[in-house]
Amino acid sequence: MLAELGNFALVIALMLAVLLSIYPMWGAYRDHDKMMAMAKPLAIGMFLFTAFSYFCLTYAFVTDDFSLAYVANTSSMSLPIYYKYTGVWGGHEGSFLLWVLIFSLWTVAVAIFSKGIPTKMVARVLAILGAVGIGFYLFMLVTSNPFDRLLPFYPIDGKDLNPLLQDFGMIIHPPMLYMGYVGFSVAFAFAIAALISGKLDSTWARWSRPWTIAAWAFLTLGLALGSWWAYYELGWGGWWFWDPSENAAFMPWLAGTALMHSLAVTEKRKVFKSWTVFLAIAAFSLSLLGTFLIRSGVLVSVHAFASDPGRGLFILGLLVVIIGGSLALYALRASEVKSDGRYQLISREVFLMGNNVFLTAATIVVVLGTLFPLVHKELGMGAISIGAPFFNQMFTYLIVPFVFFMGLGPLSRWKNQSPQALYKQLLIAFGLSLAAALLINMNYSEPSYMAALGLVLSFWVIVTTIMEIHQRITPALSQGMGVVASLQQLTRSHWGMVTGHLGFAVMLIGICLVSAYSVERNVRMAEGDSVNINNYEFVFKGVFAHQGPNYSSDMGKVEVFEDDEFVTTLTAEKRFYPVQRTTMTEAGIDSGFTRDLFMALGEQLKNGDWSIRIYVKPFIDWIWAGAFIMALGGVFSISDRRYRMAKLNKNKGKKHSQGEQPT
Amino acid sequence: MKKSTLFLIPLFIFMGIAGFLYQGLFSDPRDRESTLISQPMPEFLLPDLMNTDVQYTQEVFLGKVTLLNVWGVWCVTCAIEIPYLMQLQREGKHIVGLYYDQDIDPDFGVKTVQRVQQEVRDKLAQLGNPYAYNIFDVKRDLSLDLGVSGAPETYLIDQNGTILLHHIGDLNPRVWEKKFAALYQELVKGS
Amino acid sequence: MKLTVIWLAICLSALAYGITEDKFQFEDPEQTKLFLELTKELRCPKCQNQNIADSDAMIAVDLKRKVHQLVQQGNDKEQVVDFMKQRYGDFVYYQPPVNSMTIWLWLIPLLFILGTLTWIVRSRKVPPQQEDSDRLKQAEDILERDE
């Protein structure tokens, strides 16, 4: 019964989305305040009904209602209760319900937190979100309804949640990822609203900046979680596979990163307006494209949503309408935009845009590498594979100029930067980073050139960032202010940038050290055998049987000694889930600041030995730590006073209606 | 180039991509062409599965149009396929099995040939035996040379020992009509 | 869909097959390196999307065995890759071949970078002349004094 209500709630949410797409837009066109004022209650209603629908599906999971096809396919009675809550997004239909729930949440957030923005703009933005919402709700109701019943004959027990997803990382990975994916719809809506109104000044950039940063921070976390999950759950010890499912999330992340920086230029300097609008459209379009790639099954990927051409066709139609429509609007309107800012060749504008170029080129590389096998085959030229060698090669080329500009940008002034002053700073920065990189690299017996290059790049970012802070506080220091006081002077959004860049450097250090200095051994071991890697000795203590709530497992234990001192015991599992008849690996990992010890259990061999993978991965946790720090940078930026200006103004009343008047 | 045309580029690129995505929806991403088409059978020297004293080489395919079917008792789809192979065999087609075993680690094999033979006898007694004979790919070297990635797979080989078709997946009436029938008829008529 | 399930079943049943990686040993550490590199760049033809180093499917194990054998016989990287491509096509290698079509994989990003960098450099505008800003400053000063 509740399931029918959930279904009904979705239909109502669709209706509200339709109204939301019409009334405020019409109101903005006709200058009709009441129609525009409908936007907020409609958005709230859309969210509430979607949330109720989501609650209904959760209830069906918790109460084991296997008459729902979706529940029967993704849950079972023996599934632990916490996975019943998270199993709601364990399959295609439910995860899309989560997607629209998050979408409606963003919409409501825009409706509530946009007090400082002109009513007309908000009305248009919400109307565009409503229009996008129509597509999402229709898609779910028509092709992927999680409330479809299996009546009159339904199974006694469900088919269980995919064991791959019975894991903590997977519990939080999809919500974070979707927050990012869908969050870009807000920047998209602002851009389209600006295009429709013809007011492509820099105001829209300012308004959409915090939203973009928020979505970006979530996407960063989502990607990092996905990568971390793949590392400990898939049992191969890798952290990035260039699989289409990863690329699908990486494309909008790259475009979003470019957008974030381009928005800053457009807001502050009123230049590159048409480029920024394009990136806003691109970031969300790539989110949608990624969704299409994963949910339609056009590409071979480790990610397995059951593929269905009907669904694929529907999303493709959605893509054509949303992306095609907005790009057509873009072609019509963007050519009228004129940039009025002025700048010289050596200026922050140029360096930031240079950075943008390489980020966008990286996006293009990922899009090409992901889609090209399909194009190649459809043209009758045969099946090809594009994987790690290609992407690694391209990214190695791209990252060098990218990081170079990344150091230059913050150090330079807007409009015009004196080349001499910059040149001196850069020389120092380069010397310092080269020295630091060589020092670290010398610790390894077989130094790798790639690692040295990567380290130079990482330290380049760190050194230039510190120089930039120093440069910023110098005036205050010279006026006799203390170091702490002058540091406190810097805005939160400035700290956001600093944190974000340092996070990137941390991640880069992790990437290049783990790529160059990982040691991987695949060995066969009998109880008592040992393997030596670096200073570590791994002693195999045998395999023990273990019974979990809905699986049985073999637990392999390996004791690790470092220079004959006991370090830890690694426990790796091979789990067998009887309902899905699936075997899963759980790696045994000892995480550390400078290295991970990784062990995965293979198969038992005929003579009783086990095949075991034992890896030592230096600095691998820095990759995810770096991503986390980057996301933290995003949080700092959003918490900046400027973005709360609207609220402050309101609190102060009409007296200070122009918040930022020069004093 | 006028400035406004520049802004049309993204739209055109997107439409191009959408076209390919549309096509991609209706083709199987795992489907791929074989590199062995029009190649002669690779060289090999392998025993008969049931009588290991008999040895075959690539010359065994000369003079007859042959369907070479890669299979094993452990393969689920193969068991589904065999009844249709029986039908083909009754229609007079010459079907040869290329048998390989999953459990035998080529370097650490502990399973005896006798056991493999027993498993095959049991399986074929149950499903029928469509094979004129089975070549036993002991170390799966021939399979590798043939570009086999799993079982079942089927090759159409002409009288000169040249591979004309390589089908990955099971044979069924639909696949036969679509891929094999015309070519096979032509070959038989030619001989 | 049904086919997928069957493939999956095959892949899973293949898990029951023992891997004894320590037999992939080489006298020459360079060969060990080459072996590790090759197994990471060759694609398992039957799996979802995995290299043969990560996959435990039987075909991946067989390919690893073959790579081991070929490397031990002194073949270099290109020879091993060619050997695999002859049997499994371009699909088996994660680095795409260069042909009239795939060349765009490298050309498009390159052209994009060159094009946009040119655009940025050419569309730059010189800020107002020094005199202008001086005059502006003077004007501001006057205004300030007025207040």
mmCIF file of N, CA, C and O in Angstrom, chain A residues 368-413:
data_model
loop_
_atom_site.group_PDB
_atom_site.id
_atom_site.type_symbol
_atom_site.label_atom_id
_atom_site.label_comp_id
_atom_site.label_asym_id
_atom_site.label_seq_id
_atom_site.Cartn_x
_atom_site.Cartn_y
_atom_site.Cartn_z
ATOM 1 N N LEU A 368 37.214 11.662 -25.097
ATOM 2 C CA LEU A 368 37.660 10.953 -26.306
ATOM 3 C C LEU A 368 38.007 9.501 -25.985
ATOM 4 O O LEU A 368 37.554 8.576 -26.659
ATOM 5 N N GLY A 369 38.839 9.324 -24.943
ATOM 6 C CA GLY A 369 39.286 7.975 -24.612
ATOM 7 C C GLY A 369 38.141 7.063 -24.227
ATOM 8 O O GLY A 369 38.187 5.860 -24.443
ATOM 9 N N THR A 370 37.089 7.652 -23.643
ATOM 10 C CA THR A 370 35.962 6.836 -23.217
ATOM 11 C C THR A 370 35.058 6.490 -24.391
ATOM 12 O O THR A 370 34.573 5.365 -24.511
ATOM 13 N N LEU A 371 34.823 7.477 -25.265
ATOM 14 C CA LEU A 371 33.856 7.266 -26.343
ATOM 15 C C LEU A 371 34.479 6.714 -27.622
ATOM 16 O O LEU A 371 33.787 6.144 -28.462
ATOM 17 N N PHE A 372 35.779 6.899 -27.769
ATOM 18 C CA PHE A 372 36.389 6.542 -29.043
ATOM 19 C C PHE A 372 36.239 5.072 -29.439
ATOM 20 O O PHE A 372 35.981 4.777 -30.605
ATOM 21 N N PRO A 373 36.407 4.136 -28.490
ATOM 22 C CA PRO A 373 36.226 2.734 -28.896
ATOM 23 C C PRO A 373 34.867 2.491 -29.538
ATOM 24 O O PRO A 373 34.740 1.754 -30.521
ATOM 25 N N LEU A 374 33.845 3.172 -28.996
ATOM 26 C CA LEU A 374 32.500 3.028 -29.548
ATOM 27 C C LEU A 374 32.440 3.571 -30.973
ATOM 28 O O LEU A 374 31.951 2.904 -31.894
ATOM 29 N N VAL A 375 32.973 4.783 -31.166
ATOM 30 C CA VAL A 375 32.958 5.409 -32.487
ATOM 31 C C VAL A 375 33.731 4.547 -33.493
ATOM 32 O O VAL A 375 33.270 4.268 -34.592
ATOM 33 N N HIS A 376 34.901 4.110 -33.058
ATOM 34 C CA HIS A 376 35.770 3.307 -33.911
ATOM 35 C C HIS A 376 35.042 2.063 -34.385
ATOM 36 O O HIS A 376 35.122 1.669 -35.548
ATOM 37 N N LYS A 377 34.307 1.451 -33.478
ATOM 38 C CA LYS A 377 33.615 0.223 -33.839
ATOM 39 C C LYS A 377 32.409 0.496 -34.721
ATOM 40 O O LYS A 377 32.165 -0.223 -35.689
ATOM 41 N N GLU A 378 31.681 1.542 -34.386
ATOM 42 C CA GLU A 378 30.494 1.848 -35.180
ATOM 43 C C GLU A 378 30.867 2.254 -36.602
ATOM 44 O O GLU A 378 30.069 2.116 -37.514
ATOM 45 N N LEU A 379 32.089 2.760 -36.774
ATOM 46 C CA LEU A 379 32.528 3.098 -38.124
ATOM 47 C C LEU A 379 33.045 1.866 -38.854
ATOM 48 O O LEU A 379 33.582 1.968 -39.960
ATOM 49 N N GLY A 380 32.932 0.721 -38.217
ATOM 50 C CA GLY A 380 33.346 -0.519 -38.867
ATOM 51 C C GLY A 380 34.845 -0.709 -38.906
ATOM 52 O O GLY A 380 35.374 -1.453 -39.730
ATOM 53 N N MET A 381 35.560 -0.051 -37.996
ATOM 54 C CA MET A 381 37.009 -0.175 -38.014
ATOM 55 C C MET A 381 37.534 -1.160 -36.980
ATOM 56 O O MET A 381 38.737 -1.285 -36.788
ATOM 57 N N GLY A 382 36.621 -1.832 -36.323
ATOM 58 C CA GLY A 382 37.047 -2.865 -35.389
ATOM 59 C C GLY A 382 37.100 -2.399 -33.954
ATOM 60 O O GLY A 382 37.049 -1.209 -33.662
ATOM 61 N N ALA A 383 37.180 -3.408 -33.072
ATOM 62 C CA ALA A 383 37.182 -3.103 -31.637
ATOM 63 C C ALA A 383 38.580 -2.711 -31.193
ATOM 64 O O ALA A 383 39.550 -3.379 -31.519
ATOM 65 N N ILE A 384 38.674 -1.603 -30.468
ATOM 66 C CA ILE A 384 39.955 -1.240 -29.870
ATOM 67 C C ILE A 384 39.729 -0.998 -28.383
ATOM 68 O O ILE A 384 38.597 -0.837 -27.941
ATOM 69 N N SER A 385 40.802 -0.997 -27.632
ATOM 70 C CA SER A 385 40.718 -0.693 -26.217
ATOM 71 C C SER A 385 41.541 0.551 -25.944
ATOM 72 O O SER A 385 42.615 0.715 -26.502
ATOM 73 N N ILE A 386 41.002 1.407 -25.105
ATOM 74 C CA ILE A 386 41.772 2.572 -24.692
ATOM 75 C C ILE A 386 41.796 2.550 -23.177
ATOM 76 O O ILE A 386 40.760 2.596 -22.533
ATOM 77 N N GLY A 387 42.971 2.412 -22.637
ATOM 78 C CA GLY A 387 43.061 2.267 -21.192
ATOM 79 C C GLY A 387 44.238 3.001 -20.614
ATOM 80 O O GLY A 387 44.709 3.994 -21.181
ATOM 81 N N ALA A 388 44.718 2.464 -19.497
ATOM 82 C CA ALA A 388 45.740 3.146 -18.708
ATOM 83 C C ALA A 388 46.926 3.677 -19.524
ATOM 84 O O ALA A 388 47.302 4.830 -19.329
ATOM 85 N N PRO A 389 47.525 2.905 -20.436
ATOM 86 C CA PRO A 389 48.709 3.463 -21.109
ATOM 87 C C PRO A 389 48.410 4.779 -21.817
ATOM 88 O O PRO A 389 49.170 5.733 -21.691
ATOM 89 N N PHE A 390 47.280 4.834 -22.519
ATOM 90 C CA PHE A 390 46.925 6.055 -23.240
ATOM 91 C C PHE A 390 46.676 7.210 -22.281
ATOM 92 O O PHE A 390 47.255 8.287 -22.399
ATOM 93 N N PHE A 391 45.809 6.977 -21.287
ATOM 94 C CA PHE A 391 45.445 8.069 -20.379
ATOM 95 C C PHE A 391 46.659 8.540 -19.571
ATOM 96 O O PHE A 391 46.864 9.740 -19.390
ATOM 97 N N ASN A 392 47.457 7.594 -19.105
ATOM 98 C CA ASN A 392 48.626 7.990 -18.314
ATOM 99 C C ASN A 392 49.575 8.837 -19.141
ATOM 100 O O ASN A 392 50.107 9.840 -18.670
ATOM 101 N N GLN A 393 49.767 8.429 -20.379
ATOM 102 C CA GLN A 393 50.640 9.194 -21.272
ATOM 103 C C GLN A 393 50.114 10.627 -21.435
ATOM 104 O O GLN A 393 50.843 11.603 -21.231
ATOM 105 N N MET A 394 48.834 10.743 -21.768
ATOM 106 C CA MET A 394 48.261 12.060 -22.027
ATOM 107 C C MET A 394 48.286 12.927 -20.778
ATOM 108 O O MET A 394 48.580 14.117 -20.831
ATOM 109 N N PHE A 395 47.957 12.332 -19.640
ATOM 110 C CA PHE A 395 47.910 13.133 -18.418
ATOM 111 C C PHE A 395 49.300 13.551 -17.971
ATOM 112 O O PHE A 395 49.460 14.608 -17.361
ATOM 113 N N THR A 396 50.294 12.730 -18.293
ATOM 114 C CA THR A 396 51.653 13.150 -17.958
ATOM 115 C C THR A 396 52.032 14.392 -18.760
ATOM 116 O O THR A 396 52.625 15.321 -18.232
ATOM 117 N N TYR A 397 51.664 14.408 -20.032
ATOM 118 C CA TYR A 397 51.950 15.587 -20.845
ATOM 119 C C TYR A 397 51.190 16.808 -20.341
ATOM 120 O O TYR A 397 51.719 17.912 -20.296
ATOM 121 N N LEU A 398 49.913 16.589 -19.990
ATOM 122 C CA LEU A 398 49.069 17.739 -19.656
ATOM 123 C C LEU A 398 49.398 18.336 -18.300
ATOM 124 O O LEU A 398 49.283 19.541 -18.086
ATOM 125 N N ILE A 399 49.828 17.490 -17.371
ATOM 126 C CA ILE A 399 49.944 17.992 -16.004
ATOM 127 C C ILE A 399 51.107 18.953 -15.841
ATOM 128 O O ILE A 399 51.077 19.825 -14.973
ATOM 129 N N VAL A 400 52.122 18.831 -16.687
ATOM 130 C CA VAL A 400 53.288 19.711 -16.520
ATOM 131 C C VAL A 400 52.922 21.182 -16.757
ATOM 132 O O VAL A 400 53.089 22.014 -15.863
ATOM 133 N N PRO A 401 52.355 21.531 -17.932
ATOM 134 C CA PRO A 401 51.962 22.939 -18.091
ATOM 135 C C PRO A 401 50.862 23.344 -17.124
ATOM 136 O O PRO A 401 50.829 24.474 -16.637
ATOM 137 N N PHE A 402 49.983 22.384 -16.800
ATOM 138 C CA PHE A 402 48.885 22.683 -15.884
ATOM 139 C C PHE A 402 49.413 23.155 -14.530
ATOM 140 O O PHE A 402 49.037 24.204 -14.018
ATOM 141 N N VAL A 403 50.320 22.371 -13.975
ATOM 142 C CA VAL A 403 50.859 22.713 -12.664
ATOM 143 C C VAL A 403 51.704 23.981 -12.741
ATOM 144 O O VAL A 403 51.704 24.795 -11.817
ATOM 145 N N PHE A 404 52.381 24.160 -13.857
ATOM 146 C CA PHE A 404 53.174 25.375 -14.033
ATOM 147 C C PHE A 404 52.274 26.615 -13.884
ATOM 148 O O PHE A 404 52.544 27.513 -13.096
ATOM 149 N N PHE A 405 51.168 26.614 -14.615
ATOM 150 C CA PHE A 405 50.225 27.732 -14.528
ATOM 151 C C PHE A 405 49.594 27.834 -13.149
ATOM 152 O O PHE A 405 49.300 28.913 -12.657
ATOM 153 N N MET A 406 49.381 26.683 -12.537
ATOM 154 C CA MET A 406 48.752 26.650 -11.224
ATOM 155 C C MET A 406 49.598 27.414 -10.212
ATOM 156 O O MET A 406 49.084 28.051 -9.296
ATOM 157 N N GLY A 407 50.925 27.330 -10.380
ATOM 158 C CA GLY A 407 51.795 28.088 -9.495
ATOM 159 C C GLY A 407 51.796 29.574 -9.852
ATOM 160 O O GLY A 407 51.819 30.435 -8.979
ATOM 161 N N LEU A 408 51.739 29.865 -11.167
ATOM 162 C CA LEU A 408 51.814 31.249 -11.622
ATOM 163 C C LEU A 408 50.590 32.070 -11.237
ATOM 164 O O LEU A 408 50.715 33.212 -10.791
ATOM 165 N N GLY A 409 49.414 31.465 -11.410
ATOM 166 C CA GLY A 409 48.163 32.211 -11.267
ATOM 167 C C GLY A 409 48.076 33.012 -9.977
ATOM 168 O O GLY A 409 48.016 34.244 -10.000
ATOM 169 N N PRO A 410 48.086 32.322 -8.818
ATOM 170 C CA PRO A 410 47.885 33.048 -7.565
ATOM 171 C C PRO A 410 48.968 34.091 -7.290
ATOM 172 O O PRO A 410 48.714 35.093 -6.621
ATOM 173 N N LEU A 411 50.184 33.859 -7.803
ATOM 174 C CA LEU A 411 51.276 34.789 -7.532
ATOM 175 C C LEU A 411 51.132 36.094 -8.314
ATOM 176 O O LEU A 411 51.735 37.097 -7.972
ATOM 177 N N SER A 412 50.343 36.035 -9.408
ATOM 178 C CA SER A 412 50.297 37.196 -10.295
ATOM 179 C C SER A 412 49.151 38.123 -9.927
ATOM 180 O O SER A 412 48.190 37.732 -9.274
ATOM 181 N N ARG A 413 49.274 39.374 -10.402
ATOM 182 C CA ARG A 413 48.201 40.335 -10.186
ATOM 183 C C ARG A 413 47.217 40.240 -11.337
ATOM 184 O O ARG A 413 47.553 39.805 -12.420
#
